[in-house]
XYZ file of C-alpha atoms in Angstrom:
522
model
C -0.036 -0.053 -0.148
C 1.388 3.271 -0.950
C 0.741 6.552 1.168
C 1.842 9.999 -0.070
C 4.814 11.176 1.947
C 3.132 14.342 2.302
C 0.050 13.041 4.338
C 0.981 12.734 7.954
C -0.386 9.896 9.884
C -3.176 10.670 12.397
C -0.844 8.952 15.171
C -1.799 6.117 17.685
C -4.064 8.072 19.905
C -6.752 9.685 17.818
C -10.316 10.945 18.078
C -11.788 11.983 14.899
C -14.341 14.220 16.343
C -11.938 16.014 18.523
C -9.623 16.266 15.508
C -12.362 18.214 13.521
C -13.073 20.391 16.069
C -9.518 21.206 16.770
C -9.088 22.172 13.160
C -11.541 24.757 13.228
C -11.255 26.466 16.644
C -10.210 29.699 15.185
C -13.174 29.889 12.965
C -15.932 29.928 15.680
C -17.839 32.611 14.051
C -17.969 31.111 10.506
C -21.074 29.161 9.521
C -20.069 25.347 9.449
C -23.688 24.075 8.412
C -26.593 25.728 6.908
C -29.950 23.921 6.799
C -33.476 24.594 6.272
C -33.824 26.315 9.569
C -30.672 28.336 9.775
C -26.875 28.469 10.119
C -24.676 26.638 12.707
C -21.451 28.366 13.376
C -18.330 26.401 14.115
C -18.342 27.762 17.421
C -21.714 26.545 18.008
C -21.140 23.245 16.739
C -18.165 22.664 19.362
C -20.511 23.546 22.199
C -23.243 21.437 20.968
C -20.801 18.456 20.005
C -19.397 18.599 23.546
C -22.866 18.700 25.118
C -24.139 15.962 23.065
C -21.173 13.736 24.177
C -21.831 14.724 27.997
C -25.529 13.966 27.578
C -25.167 10.585 25.987
C -22.678 9.788 28.832
C -25.252 10.981 31.318
C -27.603 8.328 29.874
C -25.401 5.898 31.130
C -23.762 4.771 27.599
C -20.479 3.256 27.812
C -17.455 3.445 25.608
C -18.069 1.613 22.237
C -21.826 1.219 22.863
C -23.806 1.987 19.706
C -26.097 4.805 19.151
C -28.757 4.538 16.197
C -28.694 7.523 14.003
C -31.643 7.956 12.131
C -32.011 11.445 11.129
C -32.731 13.609 7.970
C -29.952 15.792 6.940
C -29.851 18.867 8.957
C -27.681 20.824 11.606
C -28.487 18.341 14.253
C -26.766 15.344 12.207
C -23.423 16.484 12.473
C -23.948 17.502 16.095
C -25.297 13.823 16.935
C -22.603 11.885 14.757
C -19.575 14.017 16.066
C -20.983 14.025 19.661
C -21.043 10.118 19.877
C -17.628 9.834 18.555
C -16.275 12.528 20.852
C -17.724 10.479 23.822
C -16.057 7.352 22.443
C -19.447 5.897 21.387
C -20.195 4.495 18.078
C -22.785 6.178 15.852
C -24.779 3.531 13.622
C -25.620 5.786 10.713
C -28.644 4.266 8.800
C -30.792 4.933 5.470
C -33.704 7.184 6.243
C -35.774 5.657 3.393
C -36.084 2.307 4.762
C -39.111 0.263 6.410
C -39.853 -0.408 10.023
C -38.737 -4.168 9.406
C -35.288 -2.997 8.317
C -34.783 -0.644 11.350
C -36.086 -3.630 13.618
C -33.384 -5.740 12.169
C -30.778 -2.852 12.593
C -31.690 -2.388 16.201
C -31.091 -6.140 16.935
C -28.175 -6.351 14.903
C -26.348 -3.246 16.394
C -27.697 -3.676 19.968
C -28.019 0.120 20.107
C -28.457 1.570 23.377
C -30.010 4.624 22.309
C -31.678 6.289 19.157
C -31.253 9.745 17.883
C -34.090 10.307 15.473
C -35.884 13.022 13.426
C -39.449 13.633 14.324
C -40.597 12.796 11.137
C -39.150 9.314 11.091
C -40.232 8.776 14.852
C -43.550 6.679 13.894
C -41.514 4.198 11.622
C -39.018 3.813 14.711
C -41.610 3.424 16.981
C -42.953 0.491 14.833
C -39.503 -1.028 14.478
C -38.871 -0.733 18.312
C -42.180 -2.784 18.980
C -40.908 -5.402 16.477
C -37.265 -5.739 17.470
C -36.256 -8.341 19.959
C -34.110 -5.663 21.629
C -34.902 -2.941 24.167
C -33.603 0.676 23.504
C -32.597 2.603 26.493
C -33.556 6.061 25.447
C -34.795 7.881 22.244
C -33.898 11.584 21.640
C -36.167 13.391 18.939
C -34.822 16.004 16.866
C -37.536 18.557 15.575
C -40.659 16.655 16.967
C -43.670 17.132 14.845
C -45.897 16.009 17.644
C -45.409 16.345 21.498
C -42.755 14.192 22.786
C -43.788 11.108 24.866
C -42.827 10.812 28.362
C -40.396 7.993 27.508
C -38.555 10.197 24.904
C -36.363 13.337 25.291
C -36.590 16.559 23.086
C -33.259 17.209 21.262
C -32.678 20.827 22.554
C -33.823 19.763 26.169
C -31.300 17.020 26.153
C -28.409 19.388 24.732
C -29.485 22.017 27.237
C -29.465 19.711 30.336
C -25.719 19.008 29.713
C -22.631 20.762 30.380
C -20.163 20.654 27.736
C -17.619 17.501 27.936
C -14.289 18.701 29.171
C -12.307 16.500 26.783
C -12.835 13.738 24.209
C -12.679 10.116 24.936
C -9.058 8.668 24.457
C -9.588 6.613 21.754
C -7.305 5.137 19.357
C -6.891 5.572 15.628
C -7.896 1.982 15.060
C -10.599 1.959 17.888
C -14.107 1.417 16.321
C -15.485 4.781 15.276
C -18.711 4.435 13.403
C -20.802 2.005 11.382
C -22.419 2.352 8.158
C -24.852 -0.260 6.585
C -24.060 -1.657 3.136
C -26.554 -3.853 1.308
C -26.071 -7.230 0.816
C -26.941 -9.676 -1.875
C -29.646 -11.478 0.144
C -31.242 -8.124 1.047
C -30.087 -7.961 4.517
C -27.840 -5.118 5.392
C -24.155 -5.603 6.542
C -23.114 -3.429 9.459
C -19.669 -1.931 8.100
C -17.290 -0.792 10.810
C -15.020 1.969 10.351
C -12.331 3.151 12.742
C -11.637 6.722 13.954
C -8.720 7.128 11.412
C -10.461 6.195 8.343
C -12.321 9.372 7.631
C -8.942 11.167 8.409
C -7.387 9.600 5.444
C -10.412 10.043 2.996
C -10.195 13.838 3.724
C -6.480 14.148 3.407
C -6.264 11.787 0.204
C -9.217 12.814 -1.767
C -10.813 15.796 -0.267
C -7.638 17.791 0.106
C -5.499 16.174 -2.675
C -7.851 15.370 -5.338
C -10.895 17.850 -4.993
C -8.771 20.364 -3.420
C -11.466 21.883 -1.490
C -10.850 25.393 -0.087
C -11.802 27.085 3.231
C -14.056 29.640 0.992
C -16.262 26.904 -0.389
C -19.728 26.057 0.146
C -20.330 22.395 -0.416
C -23.870 20.904 -1.269
C -24.361 17.065 -1.602
C -27.342 15.464 -3.025
C -26.107 12.244 -1.565
C -27.212 12.005 1.977
C -25.142 12.152 5.183
C -25.889 8.398 6.013
C -24.143 7.156 2.623
C -20.365 6.903 2.770
C -20.371 9.266 -0.220
C -22.628 11.975 1.512
C -20.627 11.793 4.848
C -17.435 12.737 3.334
C -19.093 15.181 0.839
C -21.204 16.991 3.511
C -19.294 16.652 6.777
C -15.858 15.361 6.769
C -14.351 17.072 3.527
C -15.785 20.625 4.358
C -15.040 20.372 8.173
C -11.385 19.134 7.049
C -10.986 22.507 5.242
C -12.935 24.781 7.172
C -15.666 25.228 4.497
C -19.468 25.662 4.885
C -21.931 22.893 4.190
C -25.545 23.445 2.909
C -27.830 20.723 4.208
C -31.185 19.665 2.725
C -33.630 17.326 4.499
C -35.960 16.821 1.589
C -35.312 14.351 -1.480
C -32.896 15.915 -3.820
C -35.324 16.412 -6.463
C -34.102 18.849 -9.489
C -36.318 21.594 -8.105
C -35.143 21.221 -4.572
C -31.684 21.137 -5.793
C -32.045 24.168 -7.939
C -33.304 26.221 -5.196
C -30.119 25.687 -3.143
C -28.082 26.298 -6.269
C -29.340 29.708 -6.911
C -29.278 30.556 -3.150
C -33.123 30.664 -2.715
C -32.685 28.497 0.353
C -30.098 29.193 2.938
C -28.982 32.234 1.547
C -25.653 30.925 0.002
C -24.793 29.684 -3.480
C -22.704 26.436 -3.461
C -19.525 26.500 -5.227
C -19.104 22.609 -4.932
C -21.879 20.171 -5.731
C -21.770 16.321 -5.215
C -24.388 14.358 -7.064
C -24.994 11.004 -8.962
C -25.573 10.297 -12.735
C -29.263 9.509 -12.071
C -29.808 13.102 -10.569
C -27.743 14.874 -13.418
C -29.771 13.252 -16.078
C -33.098 14.645 -14.154
C -31.555 18.053 -13.700
C -30.616 18.493 -17.479
C -33.834 17.228 -18.575
C -35.818 19.630 -16.238
C -37.448 22.776 -17.660
C -36.377 24.552 -14.421
C -32.661 24.189 -14.833
C -31.236 27.473 -13.941
C -29.263 29.751 -16.327
C -25.530 29.429 -16.223
C -24.951 32.784 -14.776
C -27.409 32.039 -11.862
C -25.244 29.452 -10.279
C -21.728 29.687 -8.597
C -20.311 26.065 -9.386
C -16.742 25.766 -9.619
C -16.286 21.920 -9.038
C -18.896 19.178 -9.630
C -18.469 15.479 -8.235
C -20.196 12.228 -9.341
C -20.299 8.927 -7.827
C -22.724 6.017 -6.835
C -22.949 4.565 -10.346
C -20.979 4.810 -13.701
C -21.414 8.229 -15.409
C -22.503 7.910 -18.797
C -20.057 10.084 -21.105
C -22.997 11.995 -22.807
C -24.296 13.174 -19.700
C -20.956 14.441 -18.529
C -20.460 16.192 -21.859
C -23.925 17.829 -21.659
C -23.379 19.133 -18.325
C -20.179 20.606 -19.261
C -21.871 22.131 -22.227
C -24.480 23.647 -19.976
C -22.263 24.883 -16.998
C -18.825 25.251 -18.289
C -17.885 22.803 -15.506
C -16.700 19.289 -16.030
C -18.122 16.535 -13.747
C -15.382 14.620 -11.910
C -16.436 11.026 -11.888
C -15.330 8.414 -9.374
C -16.046 5.330 -7.711
C -15.971 4.476 -3.929
C -17.819 2.325 -1.584
C -19.103 1.752 1.845
C -16.123 -0.560 2.616
C -13.405 1.783 1.516
C -15.445 4.837 2.921
C -14.990 7.156 -0.026
C -13.542 7.562 -3.639
C -10.317 5.540 -4.424
C -10.441 5.681 -8.279
C -11.345 9.028 -9.932
C -11.021 11.477 -12.754
C -9.371 14.890 -11.748
C -10.719 18.154 -11.828
C -8.035 19.180 -14.260
C -8.053 15.830 -16.212
C -11.431 14.455 -16.997
C -11.961 11.460 -19.372
C -15.503 10.918 -20.075
C -16.408 7.184 -20.426
C -13.804 6.338 -17.906
C -13.633 6.433 -14.079
C -10.333 8.021 -14.073
C -7.248 6.911 -12.407
C -6.260 5.307 -8.930
C -6.407 8.104 -5.964
C -2.623 8.101 -4.809
C -2.671 6.413 -1.515
C -4.618 3.357 -3.099
C -3.444 0.486 -4.971
C -5.835 -1.129 -7.372
C -5.423 -4.479 -8.864
C -7.620 -6.476 -11.642
C -7.703 -10.236 -11.118
C -9.288 -12.888 -13.248
C -11.412 -15.748 -12.195
C -7.902 -17.508 -11.340
C -7.153 -14.861 -8.822
C -4.255 -13.695 -11.007
C -3.703 -10.075 -12.496
C -5.255 -9.597 -16.023
C -3.691 -7.551 -18.679
C -4.631 -4.190 -19.888
C -7.631 -4.418 -22.041
C -9.220 -7.303 -20.640
C -11.980 -7.259 -17.717
C -11.079 -8.197 -14.269
C -12.435 -8.025 -10.578
C -11.391 -4.837 -8.994
C -9.485 -5.184 -5.679
C -8.538 -2.180 -3.819
C -5.934 -1.563 -1.003
C -5.879 1.518 1.028
C -5.945 3.079 4.556
C -9.549 3.855 4.784
C -10.729 0.234 4.399
C -13.284 -0.847 6.963
C -12.451 -3.188 9.623
C -14.973 -5.903 9.288
C -18.896 -6.558 8.834
C -20.163 -6.825 12.157
C -21.192 -10.308 13.042
C -20.854 -11.642 9.744
C -17.427 -13.660 9.411
C -18.240 -15.217 6.321
C -18.842 -11.959 4.213
C -15.874 -10.179 5.966
C -13.546 -12.998 4.741
C -15.275 -12.781 1.205
C -14.731 -9.147 0.902
C -11.514 -8.143 3.153
C -8.744 -10.361 1.683
C -5.251 -10.240 3.307
C -5.124 -6.361 2.900
C -7.147 -6.241 -0.255
C -10.940 -5.396 -0.453
C -12.804 -7.142 -3.181
C -15.025 -4.390 -4.666
C -17.669 -6.449 -6.392
C -17.204 -4.587 -9.744
C -15.383 -5.547 -12.857
C -13.300 -2.845 -14.831
C -11.105 -2.775 -17.735
C -7.460 -1.093 -17.446
C -6.656 1.171 -20.532
C -3.390 1.838 -21.921
C -3.220 5.272 -20.187
C -3.776 3.850 -16.735
C -7.411 4.871 -16.612
C -10.207 2.387 -15.896
C -13.462 1.588 -17.617
C -16.462 0.158 -15.714
C -17.650 -3.191 -17.054
C -20.324 -4.169 -14.430
C -21.189 -5.961 -11.200
C -19.595 -9.391 -10.398
C -22.846 -10.608 -8.735
C -26.316 -9.927 -9.685
C -26.722 -6.657 -7.541
C -28.210 -3.632 -9.092
C -27.003 0.007 -8.577
C -30.228 2.228 -9.123
C -29.931 5.918 -8.452
C -26.510 5.361 -6.725
C -28.002 2.783 -4.283
C -27.542 -0.953 -4.410
C -30.852 -3.102 -5.026
C -30.876 -6.812 -4.489
C -32.874 -8.612 -7.289
C -33.639 -11.374 -4.959
C -35.074 -9.080 -2.433
C -37.542 -7.530 -5.090
C -38.339 -10.923 -6.673
C -39.338 -12.372 -3.261
C -41.691 -9.663 -2.738
C -43.392 -9.692 -6.101
C -44.091 -13.542 -5.637
C -45.887 -12.618 -2.256
C -48.687 -10.901 -4.582
C -51.514 -13.502 -4.921
C -51.384 -13.216 -8.681
C -47.794 -13.656 -9.409
C -46.304 -17.111 -9.735
C -42.741 -16.258 -10.533
C -40.676 -13.215 -10.958
C -37.123 -12.202 -12.051
C -35.516 -8.920 -11.831
C -32.539 -7.513 -14.020
C -31.089 -4.235 -14.837
C -32.356 -2.327 -17.846
C -30.688 0.881 -19.114
C -33.028 3.748 -19.761
C -32.456 6.288 -22.398
C -29.742 8.213 -20.474
C -27.768 5.055 -20.097
C -28.608 4.707 -16.368
C -29.522 1.187 -14.874
C -33.205 0.824 -13.524
C -34.756 -2.447 -12.405
C -36.748 -4.399 -14.615
C -39.069 -7.192 -13.605
C -40.241 -10.132 -15.621
C -43.535 -11.566 -14.217
C -45.390 -14.760 -14.638
C -48.900 -14.670 -13.432
C -50.728 -17.660 -11.987
C -53.372 -19.421 -14.455
C -56.464 -17.384 -14.342
C -55.215 -14.161 -12.358
C -54.783 -10.955 -13.537
C -52.599 -7.796 -12.237
C -51.478 -4.620 -13.707
C -48.196 -2.992 -13.807
C -49.128 -0.207 -11.430
C -50.526 -2.739 -8.898
C -47.498 -4.549 -8.561
C -45.284 -1.384 -8.446
C -47.527 -0.378 -5.482
C -47.358 -3.672 -3.920
C -43.556 -3.633 -3.905
C -43.632 0.168 -2.592
C -45.841 -0.850 0.457
C -43.639 -3.770 1.591
C -39.853 -2.421 0.596
C -38.182 1.016 0.651
C -39.855 2.873 -2.046
C -36.770 3.144 -4.317
C -36.503 -0.687 -4.731
C -39.614 -0.939 -6.626
C -39.181 -2.202 -10.339
C -39.314 0.729 -12.880
C -40.214 -1.644 -15.644
C -42.435 -4.790 -15.531
C -43.100 -7.111 -18.289
C -45.559 -9.993 -18.119
C -44.209 -13.301 -19.724
C -45.723 -16.644 -19.914
C -42.472 -18.281 -18.619
C -39.013 -17.543 -17.588
C -35.807 -19.036 -19.350
C -34.127 -21.496 -17.220
C -31.368 -24.141 -17.122
C -31.895 -27.725 -16.758
C -31.597 -27.522 -12.943
C -33.960 -24.851 -12.892
C -32.000 -21.937 -12.379
C -33.217 -18.691 -14.176
C -31.093 -17.626 -17.071
C -30.645 -13.891 -16.124
C -28.393 -13.126 -19.344
C -31.138 -14.055 -21.459
C -33.718 -11.543 -19.627
C -30.927 -8.976 -19.831
C -30.749 -9.323 -23.654
C -34.344 -8.712 -24.233
C-alpha cells in the first residue's frame, strides 16, 4: 500500500471528532452548516457536540456502545454523529428511506443502546422498536412533529441539560469509530465498521489532494449524510478544510436542488456540488434548470454509479464545469478511483487516487493484462475493519489487506479504468444497491404472481433501472401499477421495479436456475 509522503499519519491516539473541532477552533464565528432552519457556526457546533457527548454519557452509555442515528440531513446530524464519537461511542448511521422491518433488524443487529431520530421518522422507529427483539434505553427526538412522549427526550432539552464535556474520549486511531450499513445480496444489510482514522485518510487523500477543497467553498451534496459518499461530501471534507456545508432534509429532486444552487434556500450559493448520474440526467432534462449565470459552481463531483459520457458532456456544455466522476464504496468509505478536476476523461472512472493500490484479477485470482476485464480489488488506509457479526462475508470481501469491490473493470493503456459491470447480480439504481432477490421475493407474495425475475435495464440516458419479468398464475390478473404499488408498500420505495413485463414463462437451465443473461438481452 502506498501513502503519499506528504500526508502525515493521525498517530496512535486519535479521536476524529476532536480532530475536526480542533482544526476549526479559530473559525468560531464562521458558518459550518446551514440547513432549512438556519446556520450553525463552528463555535456553536463545538459547544453542541460536547454537550451531546456529555448528554449521552449521562444516559449511562459506555465506551464503544452503539447509538442508532436515524436522522434527516440537518444541523442536528453532525452534532449527533460527532458528539457520539467525541464520547467514544459508536454512531450507527442508517438510511432514512427504509422500512420498520429494516430498522428492527438494525436495532437487533447493532444492539443500539439509544436512538437519535428526526421527529418525522419517529413513527417508523416506534413501529420498529415494537417488532425488534431488543430494548433501546432512550430515544432523543430532533425537531418533533408531535408532543414528545414521556419516555422520549426532545433534542434541544437534551443538549441544554448537559454541560459541555471537558475532553474527548481517549480513543485510538484503530478503535471503532462508526458504522455504516451496506446492502447485501440477500437483502439483509451488513454493518460496515470503520475506525476513527478512516475518515481522516479520506479527507487527506481525496478531499484535499484530489478535489482540493478550499476554506472559502460552500459544499452541497445530493447524497445524504448516511451514505459513505455523502458523509465525506457533506461533513468530513468541508470540516477538514474549514468550509461551509449546505444541508437539505428533503429528497434531492431537480427543483429542490436548483433552489439551493441559486441561493433561494440558505442564503448562499454552493461552489461545490456532489451528485450522482441519475440526478444529473434529471436536472439536465428539467425545464427549471437555472441559467448558467445564476449558479456559482466551480467543482462538480459524481459517484454512486457509472457516469455515461453523454451526461458529462451535456453538463459541461451547460455549466462550463466538468463532472469529476469517481467510484468509492461503503467498505472503502469514499472514492479511491477518480477523474481529476483538471483531467476528465468521460467514459472512464479515471485513475487510482494516490494512497490506494488497485488490482484487476481474473477468475483464477491472477492479475489480468490491460484491455481485459477483471474483478477490482483495492488496498488503502480507509478500508473498513469488518462486517459486524458476519465472518463469512468479511472473509469474502476483506482478503489479506485487499478489499474485493464486487465490480468489474478494464484498465486502459493510459492507466485509466473503464467500468464493466458487477460481479454479482446486485443492481445499483440511483446510486443505491438493490438486491434483485429481495424484489423478486416480494413480487411473488402477490396472490396473482407465480414467478418473477429482476434484472437491470438501461434507460434512455444509459442509467440502470430495475426491470421485472413476471409470470402470473393461471386465471389471475394484475397490472403493472398494481405490482409496483405492492412492492412500494413492502420495501423501501426506491426498490420497486421501474419496468414490468408480463411473460408466459422464464428462461431456465436444466436444473431450474433462471438464465438472467437471456432476460438482460431482451
